[in-house]
mmCIF file with all atom_site columns, C-alpha atoms and ligand atoms in Angstrom:
data_model
loop_
_atom_site.group_PDB
_atom_site.id
_atom_site.type_symbol
_atom_site.label_atom_id
_atom_site.label_alt_id
_atom_site.label_comp_id
_atom_site.label_asym_id
_atom_site.label_entity_id
_atom_site.label_seq_id
_atom_site.pdbx_PDB_ins_code
_atom_site.Cartn_x
_atom_site.Cartn_y
_atom_site.Cartn_z
_atom_site.occupancy
_atom_site.B_iso_or_equiv
_atom_site.pdbx_formal_charge
_atom_site.auth_seq_id
_atom_site.auth_comp_id
_atom_site.auth_asym_id
_atom_site.auth_atom_id
_atom_site.pdbx_PDB_model_num
ATOM   1   C  CA  . MET A 1 1   ? -33.146 85.312  16.518  1.00 0.00 ? 64  MET A CA  1
ATOM   2   C  CA  . PRO A 1 2   ? -31.579 82.012  17.015  1.00 0.00 ? 65  PRO A CA  1
ATOM   3   C  CA  . ALA A 1 3   ? -27.690 82.664  16.814  1.00 0.00 ? 66  ALA A CA  1
ATOM   4   C  CA  . LYS A 1 4   ? -25.998 82.123  13.014  1.00 0.00 ? 67  LYS A CA  1
ATOM   5   C  CA  . ARG A 1 5   ? -24.411 78.331  12.402  1.00 0.00 ? 68  ARG A CA  1
ATOM   6   C  CA  . ILE A 1 6   ? -20.635 77.925  11.227  1.00 0.00 ? 69  ILE A CA  1
ATOM   7   C  CA  . VAL A 1 7   ? -19.697 74.658  10.435  1.00 0.00 ? 70  VAL A CA  1
ATOM   8   C  CA  . ILE A 1 8   ? -15.779 74.676  10.002  1.00 0.00 ? 71  ILE A CA  1
ATOM   9   C  CA  . VAL A 1 9   ? -14.277 72.032  8.166   1.00 0.00 ? 72  VAL A CA  1
ATOM   10  C  CA  . GLU A 1 10  ? -10.395 71.791  9.029   1.00 0.00 ? 73  GLU A CA  1
ATOM   11  C  CA  . ASP A 1 11  ? -8.206  68.691  9.606   1.00 0.00 ? 74  ASP A CA  1
ATOM   12  C  CA  . GLU A 1 12  ? -6.110  70.211  11.744  1.00 0.00 ? 75  GLU A CA  1
ATOM   13  C  CA  . PRO A 1 13  ? -7.418  69.934  15.308  1.00 0.00 ? 76  PRO A CA  1
ATOM   14  C  CA  . ASP A 1 14  ? -5.527  73.174  17.091  1.00 0.00 ? 77  ASP A CA  1
ATOM   15  C  CA  . MET A 1 15  ? -6.388  75.205  14.044  1.00 0.00 ? 78  MET A CA  1
ATOM   16  C  CA  . ALA A 1 16  ? -9.754  74.140  14.329  1.00 0.00 ? 79  ALA A CA  1
ATOM   17  C  CA  . GLU A 1 17  ? -10.247 74.801  17.950  1.00 0.00 ? 80  GLU A CA  1
ATOM   18  C  CA  . LEU A 1 18  ? -8.779  77.859  17.413  1.00 0.00 ? 81  LEU A CA  1
ATOM   19  C  CA  . VAL A 1 19  ? -11.072 78.917  14.821  1.00 0.00 ? 82  VAL A CA  1
ATOM   20  C  CA  . ALA A 1 20  ? -13.823 77.874  16.569  1.00 0.00 ? 83  ALA A CA  1
ATOM   21  C  CA  . MET A 1 21  ? -13.771 79.420  20.244  1.00 0.00 ? 84  MET A CA  1
ATOM   22  C  CA  . GLN A 1 22  ? -12.869 82.678  18.312  1.00 0.00 ? 85  GLN A CA  1
ATOM   23  C  CA  . LEU A 1 23  ? -16.537 82.246  16.595  1.00 0.00 ? 86  LEU A CA  1
ATOM   24  C  CA  . ARG A 1 24  ? -18.183 80.933  19.714  1.00 0.00 ? 87  ARG A CA  1
ATOM   25  C  CA  . ARG A 1 25  ? -16.887 84.305  21.502  1.00 0.00 ? 88  ARG A CA  1
ATOM   26  C  CA  . GLU A 1 26  ? -18.896 85.929  18.909  1.00 0.00 ? 89  GLU A CA  1
ATOM   27  C  CA  . HIS A 1 27  ? -21.990 84.267  19.494  1.00 0.00 ? 90  HIS A CA  1
ATOM   28  C  CA  . PHE A 1 28  ? -22.076 81.712  16.734  1.00 0.00 ? 91  PHE A CA  1
ATOM   29  C  CA  . ASP A 1 29  ? -22.721 78.240  17.137  1.00 0.00 ? 92  ASP A CA  1
ATOM   30  C  CA  . THR A 1 30  ? -20.416 75.960  15.675  1.00 0.00 ? 93  THR A CA  1
ATOM   31  C  CA  . GLU A 1 31  ? -19.847 72.421  13.926  1.00 0.00 ? 94  GLU A CA  1
ATOM   32  C  CA  . VAL A 1 32  ? -16.289 71.230  13.423  1.00 0.00 ? 95  VAL A CA  1
ATOM   33  C  CA  . VAL A 1 33  ? -15.755 68.419  10.795  1.00 0.00 ? 96  VAL A CA  1
ATOM   34  C  CA  . HIS A 1 34  ? -12.372 66.941  10.499  1.00 0.00 ? 97  HIS A CA  1
ATOM   35  C  CA  . ASP A 1 35  ? -12.375 65.206  7.448   1.00 0.00 ? 98  ASP A CA  1
ATOM   36  C  CA  . GLY A 1 36  ? -13.983 66.067  3.705   1.00 0.00 ? 99  GLY A CA  1
ATOM   37  C  CA  . ALA A 1 37  ? -16.778 63.407  3.540   1.00 0.00 ? 100 ALA A CA  1
ATOM   38  C  CA  . ALA A 1 38  ? -18.163 63.597  6.881   1.00 0.00 ? 101 ALA A CA  1
ATOM   39  C  CA  . ALA A 1 39  ? -18.609 67.919  6.017   1.00 0.00 ? 102 ALA A CA  1
ATOM   40  C  CA  . LEU A 1 40  ? -20.564 67.165  2.923   1.00 0.00 ? 103 LEU A CA  1
ATOM   41  C  CA  . ASP A 1 41  ? -22.775 65.040  4.832   1.00 0.00 ? 104 ASP A CA  1
ATOM   42  C  CA  . ARG A 1 42  ? -23.067 67.349  7.531   1.00 0.00 ? 105 ARG A CA  1
ATOM   43  C  CA  . ILE A 1 43  ? -23.876 70.459  5.271   1.00 0.00 ? 106 ILE A CA  1
ATOM   44  C  CA  . ARG A 1 44  ? -25.962 68.738  2.905   1.00 0.00 ? 107 ARG A CA  1
ATOM   45  C  CA  . THR A 1 45  ? -28.027 67.197  5.797   1.00 0.00 ? 108 THR A CA  1
ATOM   46  C  CA  . ARG A 1 46  ? -28.488 70.561  7.814   1.00 0.00 ? 109 ARG A CA  1
ATOM   47  C  CA  . PRO A 1 47  ? -27.163 73.488  5.514   1.00 0.00 ? 110 PRO A CA  1
ATOM   48  C  CA  . PRO A 1 48  ? -25.763 75.980  7.779   1.00 0.00 ? 111 PRO A CA  1
ATOM   49  C  CA  . ASP A 1 49  ? -25.625 79.786  7.651   1.00 0.00 ? 112 ASP A CA  1
ATOM   50  C  CA  . LEU A 1 50  ? -21.803 79.291  7.021   1.00 0.00 ? 113 LEU A CA  1
ATOM   51  C  CA  . VAL A 1 51  ? -19.047 77.100  5.991   1.00 0.00 ? 114 VAL A CA  1
ATOM   52  C  CA  . LEU A 1 52  ? -15.533 77.947  6.495   1.00 0.00 ? 115 LEU A CA  1
ATOM   53  C  CA  . LEU A 1 53  ? -13.444 75.383  4.295   1.00 0.00 ? 116 LEU A CA  1
ATOM   54  C  CA  . ASP A 1 54  ? -9.956  74.364  5.113   1.00 0.00 ? 117 ASP A CA  1
ATOM   55  C  CA  . LEU A 1 55  ? -8.946  73.194  1.224   1.00 0.00 ? 118 LEU A CA  1
ATOM   56  C  CA  . MET A 1 56  ? -5.879  70.652  2.073   1.00 0.00 ? 119 MET A CA  1
ATOM   57  C  CA  . LEU A 1 57  ? -8.296  67.899  3.947   1.00 0.00 ? 120 LEU A CA  1
ATOM   58  C  CA  . PRO A 1 58  ? -7.742  64.326  4.070   1.00 0.00 ? 121 PRO A CA  1
ATOM   59  C  CA  . GLY A 1 59  ? -10.394 61.878  1.703   1.00 0.00 ? 122 GLY A CA  1
ATOM   60  C  CA  . LEU A 1 60  ? -11.917 64.685  -0.057  1.00 0.00 ? 123 LEU A CA  1
ATOM   61  C  CA  . PRO A 1 61  ? -10.073 67.692  -0.842  1.00 0.00 ? 124 PRO A CA  1
ATOM   62  C  CA  . GLY A 1 62  ? -11.724 71.110  -0.241  1.00 0.00 ? 125 GLY A CA  1
ATOM   63  C  CA  . LEU A 1 63  ? -12.304 72.043  -3.223  1.00 0.00 ? 126 LEU A CA  1
ATOM   64  C  CA  . GLU A 1 64  ? -14.022 69.339  -4.584  1.00 0.00 ? 127 GLU A CA  1
ATOM   65  C  CA  . ILE A 1 65  ? -16.366 69.535  -1.608  1.00 0.00 ? 128 ILE A CA  1
ATOM   66  C  CA  . LEU A 1 66  ? -16.632 72.901  -2.748  1.00 0.00 ? 129 LEU A CA  1
ATOM   67  C  CA  . ARG A 1 67  ? -17.535 71.616  -6.028  1.00 0.00 ? 130 ARG A CA  1
ATOM   68  C  CA  . ARG A 1 68  ? -20.261 69.402  -4.826  1.00 0.00 ? 131 ARG A CA  1
ATOM   69  C  CA  . LEU A 1 69  ? -22.131 72.106  -2.849  1.00 0.00 ? 132 LEU A CA  1
ATOM   70  C  CA  . ARG A 1 70  ? -22.354 74.706  -5.641  1.00 0.00 ? 133 ARG A CA  1
ATOM   71  C  CA  . ALA A 1 71  ? -23.567 71.453  -7.531  1.00 0.00 ? 134 ALA A CA  1
ATOM   72  C  CA  . ASP A 1 72  ? -26.352 70.509  -5.127  1.00 0.00 ? 135 ASP A CA  1
ATOM   73  C  CA  . PRO A 1 73  ? -29.513 73.075  -5.035  1.00 0.00 ? 136 PRO A CA  1
ATOM   74  C  CA  . ARG A 1 74  ? -29.747 72.338  -1.398  1.00 0.00 ? 137 ARG A CA  1
ATOM   75  C  CA  . THR A 1 75  ? -26.361 74.028  -0.715  1.00 0.00 ? 138 THR A CA  1
ATOM   76  C  CA  . SER A 1 76  ? -25.583 76.042  -3.256  1.00 0.00 ? 139 SER A CA  1
ATOM   77  C  CA  . THR A 1 77  ? -26.232 79.319  -1.634  1.00 0.00 ? 140 THR A CA  1
ATOM   78  C  CA  . VAL A 1 78  ? -24.760 78.199  1.385   1.00 0.00 ? 141 VAL A CA  1
ATOM   79  C  CA  . PRO A 1 79  ? -21.750 80.944  1.800   1.00 0.00 ? 142 PRO A CA  1
ATOM   80  C  CA  . VAL A 1 80  ? -18.432 79.471  1.871   1.00 0.00 ? 143 VAL A CA  1
ATOM   81  C  CA  . ILE A 1 81  ? -15.059 80.995  3.020   1.00 0.00 ? 144 ILE A CA  1
ATOM   82  C  CA  . VAL A 1 82  ? -12.124 79.049  1.724   1.00 0.00 ? 145 VAL A CA  1
ATOM   83  C  CA  . LEU A 1 83  ? -9.247  78.685  4.290   1.00 0.00 ? 146 LEU A CA  1
ATOM   84  C  CA  . THR A 1 84  ? -5.567  77.881  2.155   1.00 0.00 ? 147 THR A CA  1
ATOM   85  C  CA  . ALA A 1 85  ? -1.978  78.701  2.942   1.00 0.00 ? 148 ALA A CA  1
ATOM   86  C  CA  . ARG A 1 86  ? -0.365  80.851  0.883   1.00 0.00 ? 149 ARG A CA  1
ATOM   87  C  CA  . SER A 1 87  ? 1.733   78.208  -1.394  1.00 0.00 ? 150 SER A CA  1
ATOM   88  C  CA  . GLU A 1 88  ? -1.976  76.935  -2.568  1.00 0.00 ? 151 GLU A CA  1
ATOM   89  C  CA  . GLU A 1 89  ? -2.674  80.386  -4.766  1.00 0.00 ? 152 GLU A CA  1
ATOM   90  C  CA  . GLY A 1 90  ? -3.626  78.255  -8.183  1.00 0.00 ? 153 GLY A CA  1
ATOM   91  C  CA  . ASP A 1 91  ? -6.232  76.725  -5.090  1.00 0.00 ? 154 ASP A CA  1
ATOM   92  C  CA  . VAL A 1 92  ? -8.093  80.460  -4.340  1.00 0.00 ? 155 VAL A CA  1
ATOM   93  C  CA  . VAL A 1 93  ? -8.243  80.931  -8.159  1.00 0.00 ? 156 VAL A CA  1
ATOM   94  C  CA  . SER A 1 94  ? -9.955  77.466  -8.409  1.00 0.00 ? 157 SER A CA  1
ATOM   95  C  CA  . GLY A 1 95  ? -11.745 78.110  -5.151  1.00 0.00 ? 158 GLY A CA  1
ATOM   96  C  CA  . LEU A 1 96  ? -13.855 81.677  -6.688  1.00 0.00 ? 159 LEU A CA  1
ATOM   97  C  CA  . HIS A 1 97  ? -14.144 79.898  -9.714  1.00 0.00 ? 160 HIS A CA  1
ATOM   98  C  CA  . MET A 1 98  ? -16.158 77.160  -8.019  1.00 0.00 ? 161 MET A CA  1
ATOM   99  C  CA  . GLY A 1 99  ? -18.044 79.746  -6.633  1.00 0.00 ? 162 GLY A CA  1
ATOM   100 C  CA  . ALA A 1 100 ? -16.324 80.679  -2.839  1.00 0.00 ? 163 ALA A CA  1
ATOM   101 C  CA  . ASP A 1 101 ? -17.861 83.694  -1.269  1.00 0.00 ? 164 ASP A CA  1
ATOM   102 C  CA  . ASP A 1 102 ? -14.275 85.061  0.086   1.00 0.00 ? 165 ASP A CA  1
ATOM   103 C  CA  . TYR A 1 103 ? -11.070 83.296  1.041   1.00 0.00 ? 166 TYR A CA  1
ATOM   104 C  CA  . ILE A 1 104 ? -8.604  83.604  3.709   1.00 0.00 ? 167 ILE A CA  1
ATOM   105 C  CA  . THR A 1 105 ? -5.092  82.928  3.592   1.00 0.00 ? 168 THR A CA  1
ATOM   106 C  CA  . LYS A 1 106 ? -3.054  80.658  6.563   1.00 0.00 ? 169 LYS A CA  1
ATOM   107 C  CA  . PRO A 1 107 ? -1.448  82.674  9.006   1.00 0.00 ? 170 PRO A CA  1
ATOM   108 C  CA  . PHE A 1 108 ? -4.270  84.546  9.565   1.00 0.00 ? 171 PHE A CA  1
ATOM   109 C  CA  . ASN A 1 109 ? -5.221  87.150  12.162  1.00 0.00 ? 172 ASN A CA  1
ATOM   110 C  CA  . LEU A 1 110 ? -8.377  85.926  14.107  1.00 0.00 ? 173 LEU A CA  1
ATOM   111 C  CA  . SER A 1 111 ? -9.951  89.657  14.177  1.00 0.00 ? 174 SER A CA  1
ATOM   112 C  CA  . VAL A 1 112 ? -9.366  89.457  10.048  1.00 0.00 ? 175 VAL A CA  1
ATOM   113 C  CA  . LEU A 1 113 ? -11.311 86.122  10.380  1.00 0.00 ? 176 LEU A CA  1
ATOM   114 C  CA  . SER A 1 114 ? -14.315 87.845  12.319  1.00 0.00 ? 177 SER A CA  1
ATOM   115 C  CA  . ALA A 1 115 ? -14.671 90.566  9.763   1.00 0.00 ? 178 ALA A CA  1
ATOM   116 C  CA  . ARG A 1 116 ? -14.761 88.223  6.670   1.00 0.00 ? 179 ARG A CA  1
ATOM   117 C  CA  . VAL A 1 117 ? -17.162 85.990  8.125   1.00 0.00 ? 180 VAL A CA  1
ATOM   118 C  CA  . ALA A 1 118 ? -19.281 89.338  9.327   1.00 0.00 ? 181 ALA A CA  1
ATOM   119 C  CA  . ALA A 1 119 ? -18.835 91.119  5.899   1.00 0.00 ? 182 ALA A CA  1
ATOM   120 C  CA  . VAL A 1 120 ? -19.896 87.410  3.916   1.00 0.00 ? 183 VAL A CA  1
ATOM   121 C  CA  . LEU A 1 121 ? -22.311 86.694  6.101   1.00 0.00 ? 184 LEU A CA  1
ATOM   122 C  CA  . ARG A 1 122 ? -24.225 90.649  6.026   1.00 0.00 ? 185 ARG A CA  1
ATOM   123 C  CA  . ARG A 1 123 ? -24.000 89.632  1.886   1.00 0.00 ? 186 ARG A CA  1
ATOM   124 C  CA  . SER A 1 124 ? -25.929 87.190  2.304   1.00 0.00 ? 187 SER A CA  1
ATOM   125 C  CA  . GLU A 1 125 ? -28.637 88.538  4.093   1.00 0.00 ? 188 GLU A CA  1
ATOM   126 C  CA  . SER A 1 126 ? -28.604 91.641  1.859   1.00 0.00 ? 189 SER A CA  1
ATOM   127 C  CA  . THR A 1 127 ? -30.212 91.841  -2.002  1.00 0.00 ? 190 THR A CA  1
ATOM   128 C  CA  . GLY A 1 128 ? -30.021 88.301  -3.576  1.00 0.00 ? 191 GLY A CA  1
ATOM   129 C  CA  . PRO A 1 129 ? -28.143 87.859  -6.749  1.00 0.00 ? 192 PRO A CA  1
ATOM   130 C  CA  . ASP A 1 130 ? -31.292 87.073  -9.052  1.00 0.00 ? 193 ASP A CA  1
ATOM   131 C  CA  . ALA A 1 131 ? -33.105 90.095  -7.660  1.00 0.00 ? 194 ALA A CA  1
ATOM   132 C  CA  . ASP A 1 132 ? -34.245 92.881  -10.607 1.00 0.00 ? 195 ASP A CA  1
ATOM   133 C  CA  . VAL A 1 133 ? -32.781 95.540  -8.668  1.00 0.00 ? 196 VAL A CA  1
ATOM   134 C  CA  . LEU A 1 134 ? -29.324 95.700  -7.902  1.00 0.00 ? 197 LEU A CA  1
ATOM   135 C  CA  . THR A 1 135 ? -27.715 98.547  -5.915  1.00 0.00 ? 198 THR A CA  1
ATOM   136 C  CA  . ALA A 1 136 ? -24.325 99.902  -4.186  1.00 0.00 ? 199 ALA A CA  1
ATOM   137 C  CA  . GLY A 1 137 ? -24.207 102.990 -2.923  1.00 0.00 ? 200 GLY A CA  1
ATOM   138 C  CA  . PRO A 1 138 ? -25.513 105.702 -5.610  1.00 0.00 ? 201 PRO A CA  1
ATOM   139 C  CA  . ILE A 1 139 ? -25.886 103.344 -8.185  1.00 0.00 ? 202 ILE A CA  1
ATOM   140 C  CA  . ARG A 1 140 ? -29.015 101.339 -9.151  1.00 0.00 ? 203 ARG A CA  1
ATOM   141 C  CA  . LEU A 1 141 ? -29.010 98.805  -11.711 1.00 0.00 ? 204 LEU A CA  1
ATOM   142 C  CA  . ASN A 1 142 ? -32.344 97.748  -13.081 1.00 0.00 ? 205 ASN A CA  1
ATOM   143 C  CA  . ARG A 1 143 ? -32.574 94.270  -15.032 1.00 0.00 ? 206 ARG A CA  1
ATOM   144 C  CA  . GLN A 1 144 ? -35.609 94.184  -16.310 1.00 0.00 ? 207 GLN A CA  1
ATOM   145 C  CA  . ILE A 1 145 ? -35.791 98.069  -18.176 1.00 0.00 ? 208 ILE A CA  1
ATOM   146 C  CA  . HIS A 1 146 ? -32.244 97.413  -18.343 1.00 0.00 ? 209 HIS A CA  1
ATOM   147 C  CA  . SER A 1 147 ? -30.971 101.201 -16.913 1.00 0.00 ? 210 SER A CA  1
ATOM   148 C  CA  . VAL A 1 148 ? -28.559 102.259 -14.809 1.00 0.00 ? 211 VAL A CA  1
ATOM   149 C  CA  . GLU A 1 149 ? -28.630 105.134 -12.530 1.00 0.00 ? 212 GLU A CA  1
ATOM   150 C  CA  . VAL A 1 150 ? -26.016 106.675 -10.856 1.00 0.00 ? 213 VAL A CA  1
ATOM   151 C  CA  . ASP A 1 151 ? -27.675 109.541 -7.948  1.00 0.00 ? 214 ASP A CA  1
ATOM   152 C  CA  . GLY A 1 152 ? -30.951 108.944 -10.026 1.00 0.00 ? 215 GLY A CA  1
ATOM   153 C  CA  . GLU A 1 153 ? -29.111 110.463 -13.386 1.00 0.00 ? 216 GLU A CA  1
ATOM   154 C  CA  . PRO A 1 154 ? -29.634 107.760 -16.351 1.00 0.00 ? 217 PRO A CA  1
ATOM   155 C  CA  . VAL A 1 155 ? -26.220 106.692 -17.630 1.00 0.00 ? 218 VAL A CA  1
ATOM   156 C  CA  . SER A 1 156 ? -25.853 104.901 -20.723 1.00 0.00 ? 219 SER A CA  1
ATOM   157 C  CA  . LEU A 1 157 ? -23.900 101.926 -20.884 1.00 0.00 ? 220 LEU A CA  1
ATOM   158 C  CA  . THR A 1 158 ? -23.298 99.241  -23.862 1.00 0.00 ? 221 THR A CA  1
ATOM   159 C  CA  . LEU A 1 159 ? -24.525 96.242  -23.599 1.00 0.00 ? 222 LEU A CA  1
ATOM   160 C  CA  . THR A 1 160 ? -21.458 94.047  -22.284 1.00 0.00 ? 223 THR A CA  1
ATOM   161 C  CA  . GLU A 1 161 ? -20.995 97.080  -19.730 1.00 0.00 ? 224 GLU A CA  1
ATOM   162 C  CA  . PHE A 1 162 ? -24.149 96.692  -18.368 1.00 0.00 ? 225 PHE A CA  1
ATOM   163 C  CA  . ARG A 1 163 ? -23.697 93.063  -18.451 1.00 0.00 ? 226 ARG A CA  1
ATOM   164 C  CA  . LEU A 1 164 ? -20.561 93.667  -16.404 1.00 0.00 ? 227 LEU A CA  1
ATOM   165 C  CA  . LEU A 1 165 ? -21.961 95.629  -13.796 1.00 0.00 ? 228 LEU A CA  1
ATOM   166 C  CA  . ALA A 1 166 ? -24.743 93.458  -13.574 1.00 0.00 ? 229 ALA A CA  1
ATOM   167 C  CA  . ALA A 1 167 ? -22.154 90.566  -12.477 1.00 0.00 ? 230 ALA A CA  1
ATOM   168 C  CA  . ILE A 1 168 ? -19.777 92.736  -10.061 1.00 0.00 ? 231 ILE A CA  1
ATOM   169 C  CA  . LEU A 1 169 ? -22.919 94.396  -8.219  1.00 0.00 ? 232 LEU A CA  1
ATOM   170 C  CA  . ALA A 1 170 ? -24.684 90.821  -7.856  1.00 0.00 ? 233 ALA A CA  1
ATOM   171 C  CA  . GLY A 1 171 ? -21.304 89.075  -6.734  1.00 0.00 ? 234 GLY A CA  1
ATOM   172 C  CA  . ARG A 1 172 ? -22.283 91.657  -3.381  1.00 0.00 ? 235 ARG A CA  1
ATOM   173 C  CA  . GLY A 1 173 ? -18.166 91.574  -2.942  1.00 0.00 ? 236 GLY A CA  1
ATOM   174 C  CA  . ARG A 1 174 ? -17.369 88.127  -4.232  1.00 0.00 ? 237 ARG A CA  1
ATOM   175 C  CA  . VAL A 1 175 ? -14.420 87.993  -6.308  1.00 0.00 ? 238 VAL A CA  1
ATOM   176 C  CA  . LEU A 1 176 ? -15.331 87.717  -10.237 1.00 0.00 ? 239 LEU A CA  1
ATOM   177 C  CA  . THR A 1 177 ? -12.411 86.684  -12.206 1.00 0.00 ? 240 THR A CA  1
ATOM   178 C  CA  . ARG A 1 178 ? -11.631 88.163  -15.523 1.00 0.00 ? 241 ARG A CA  1
ATOM   179 C  CA  . ASP A 1 179 ? -12.767 84.495  -17.065 1.00 0.00 ? 242 ASP A CA  1
ATOM   180 C  CA  . GLN A 1 180 ? -16.130 84.535  -15.106 1.00 0.00 ? 243 GLN A CA  1
ATOM   181 C  CA  . LEU A 1 181 ? -17.119 87.883  -16.330 1.00 0.00 ? 244 LEU A CA  1
ATOM   182 C  CA  . ILE A 1 182 ? -16.204 87.134  -19.860 1.00 0.00 ? 245 ILE A CA  1
ATOM   183 C  CA  . ASP A 1 183 ? -18.819 84.290  -19.381 1.00 0.00 ? 246 ASP A CA  1
ATOM   184 C  CA  . LYS A 1 184 ? -21.424 86.787  -17.467 1.00 0.00 ? 247 LYS A CA  1
ATOM   185 C  CA  . ALA A 1 185 ? -21.590 89.192  -20.087 1.00 0.00 ? 248 ALA A CA  1
ATOM   186 C  CA  . MET A 1 186 ? -19.875 88.230  -23.233 1.00 0.00 ? 249 MET A CA  1
ATOM   187 C  CA  . GLY A 1 187 ? -21.728 84.436  -23.268 1.00 0.00 ? 250 GLY A CA  1
ATOM   188 C  CA  . GLN A 1 188 ? -19.709 81.055  -22.580 1.00 0.00 ? 251 GLN A CA  1
ATOM   189 C  CA  . ASN A 1 189 ? -18.048 80.932  -26.032 1.00 0.00 ? 252 ASN A CA  1
ATOM   190 C  CA  . ALA A 1 190 ? -17.031 84.364  -26.693 1.00 0.00 ? 253 ALA A CA  1
ATOM   191 C  CA  . VAL A 1 191 ? -13.308 84.371  -27.651 1.00 0.00 ? 254 VAL A CA  1
ATOM   192 C  CA  . VAL A 1 192 ? -11.740 86.990  -25.858 1.00 0.00 ? 255 VAL A CA  1
ATOM   193 C  CA  . THR A 1 193 ? -8.606  88.235  -24.099 1.00 0.00 ? 256 THR A CA  1
ATOM   194 C  CA  . ASP A 1 194 ? -8.563  89.095  -20.115 1.00 0.00 ? 257 ASP A CA  1
ATOM   195 C  CA  . ARG A 1 195 ? -7.245  92.221  -22.128 1.00 0.00 ? 258 ARG A CA  1
ATOM   196 C  CA  . THR A 1 196 ? -10.718 92.927  -23.371 1.00 0.00 ? 259 THR A CA  1
ATOM   197 C  CA  . ILE A 1 197 ? -11.993 92.841  -20.000 1.00 0.00 ? 260 ILE A CA  1
ATOM   198 C  CA  . ASP A 1 198 ? -9.972  95.289  -18.757 1.00 0.00 ? 261 ASP A CA  1
ATOM   199 C  CA  . VAL A 1 199 ? -11.088 97.530  -21.610 1.00 0.00 ? 262 VAL A CA  1
ATOM   200 C  CA  . HIS A 1 200 ? -14.824 97.434  -21.021 1.00 0.00 ? 263 HIS A CA  1
ATOM   201 C  CA  . VAL A 1 201 ? -14.043 97.570  -17.686 1.00 0.00 ? 264 VAL A CA  1
ATOM   202 C  CA  . THR A 1 202 ? -12.138 100.718 -17.762 1.00 0.00 ? 265 THR A CA  1
ATOM   203 C  CA  . ALA A 1 203 ? -15.208 102.376 -20.095 1.00 0.00 ? 266 ALA A CA  1
ATOM   204 C  CA  . LEU A 1 204 ? -17.380 101.437 -17.575 1.00 0.00 ? 267 LEU A CA  1
ATOM   205 C  CA  . ARG A 1 205 ? -15.678 103.442 -14.581 1.00 0.00 ? 268 ARG A CA  1
ATOM   206 C  CA  . ARG A 1 206 ? -15.366 106.327 -16.721 1.00 0.00 ? 269 ARG A CA  1
ATOM   207 C  CA  . LYS A 1 207 ? -18.904 106.538 -17.454 1.00 0.00 ? 270 LYS A CA  1
ATOM   208 C  CA  . LEU A 1 208 ? -19.919 105.794 -13.314 1.00 0.00 ? 271 LEU A CA  1
ATOM   209 C  CA  . GLY A 1 209 ? -17.977 108.452 -12.693 1.00 0.00 ? 272 GLY A CA  1
ATOM   210 C  CA  . ASP A 1 210 ? -17.512 109.397 -8.738  1.00 0.00 ? 273 ASP A CA  1
ATOM   211 C  CA  . ALA A 1 211 ? -19.416 106.121 -8.112  1.00 0.00 ? 274 ALA A CA  1
ATOM   212 C  CA  . ARG A 1 212 ? -16.741 104.266 -10.360 1.00 0.00 ? 275 ARG A CA  1
ATOM   213 C  CA  . LYS A 1 213 ? -14.969 103.304 -6.815  1.00 0.00 ? 276 LYS A CA  1
ATOM   214 C  CA  . TYR A 1 214 ? -17.167 100.690 -6.194  1.00 0.00 ? 277 TYR A CA  1
ATOM   215 C  CA  . VAL A 1 215 ? -15.921 98.456  -9.212  1.00 0.00 ? 278 VAL A CA  1
ATOM   216 C  CA  . GLN A 1 216 ? -12.822 97.579  -7.405  1.00 0.00 ? 279 GLN A CA  1
ATOM   217 C  CA  . THR A 1 217 ? -9.516  95.834  -9.494  1.00 0.00 ? 280 THR A CA  1
ATOM   218 C  CA  . VAL A 1 218 ? -8.422  92.623  -7.168  1.00 0.00 ? 281 VAL A CA  1
ATOM   219 C  CA  . ARG A 1 219 ? -4.922  92.662  -8.256  1.00 0.00 ? 282 ARG A CA  1
ATOM   220 C  CA  . GLY A 1 220 ? -4.057  89.164  -10.172 1.00 0.00 ? 283 GLY A CA  1
ATOM   221 C  CA  . LEU A 1 221 ? -7.137  88.147  -10.023 1.00 0.00 ? 284 LEU A CA  1
ATOM   222 C  CA  . GLY A 1 222 ? -10.089 90.292  -10.837 1.00 0.00 ? 285 GLY A CA  1
ATOM   223 C  CA  . TYR A 1 223 ? -13.500 92.453  -10.341 1.00 0.00 ? 286 TYR A CA  1
ATOM   224 C  CA  . LYS A 1 224 ? -15.553 92.717  -7.099  1.00 0.00 ? 287 LYS A CA  1
ATOM   225 C  CA  . LEU A 1 225 ? -17.923 95.453  -6.092  1.00 0.00 ? 288 LEU A CA  1
ATOM   226 C  CA  . ALA A 1 226 ? -16.109 97.633  -3.656  1.00 0.00 ? 289 ALA A CA  1
ATOM   227 C  CA  . GLY A 1 227 ? -18.224 98.111  -0.253  1.00 0.00 ? 290 GLY A CA  1
ATOM   228 C  CA  . GLN A 1 228 ? -17.436 99.446  3.317   1.00 0.00 ? 291 GLN A CA  1
ATOM   229 C  CA  . ASP A 1 229 ? -15.951 96.463  4.505   1.00 0.00 ? 292 ASP A CA  1
ATOM   230 C  CA  . ASP A 1 230 ? -13.087 97.041  2.389   1.00 0.00 ? 293 ASP A CA  1
ATOM   231 C  CA  . GLU A 1 231 ? -11.290 99.636  4.749   1.00 0.00 ? 294 GLU A CA  1
ATOM   232 C  CA  . ASN A 1 232 ? -11.618 97.452  7.886   1.00 0.00 ? 295 ASN A CA  1
ATOM   233 C  CA  . THR A 1 233 ? -10.235 93.958  6.055   1.00 0.00 ? 296 THR A CA  1
HETATM 234 CA CA1 . LIG B 2 .   ? -5.598  70.889  6.437   1.00 0.00 ? 917 LIG B CA1 1
#
């Protein structure tokens, strides 16, 4: 199997080299790009297996690169991990809104970086987001026949709960903000508060019984599918 290719978009040469060295040690092919426009060009010409994207870049900002990647069918599904400074928390939320798969806050530990990269790559290899059947642990959701089972036992959900669970499962561990969940579960024009989503998630968790742990709260951001990776990262 050929080595997975990772494009590192980072304007600080020391940081870029540190990250590249760590990933090469783990047998990834790495390419470093220092500016936004070149990055976009490189990624479009030959979509890699994963992009590490610094948000503070000269020229084209990281969030704009992310937006353009997601809008382009050639790159819309390329996994992206955003790198941000702790002071850019608003950017993290925007990044997740625009479809970043995960984020890492600088300064970070290299083993955390490796774990996140491995987790996102694993996720991108598993069931695609458009599959009819979505699973996590004992949970099995079938979109086509609109059914949910936990350990083979049918669970009866409301339409909103069903759509919420489908969105969380399809996210494969990607953090979904409350606004994104409102869009996916209630429609783009629904006028509801964040609190409404929390109420639906609480009801959903109650019905999932012990499998509730798979629907994880991400403080200050939203919800995600919990996985085996969560203990380690
Ligand atoms: Ca930077």
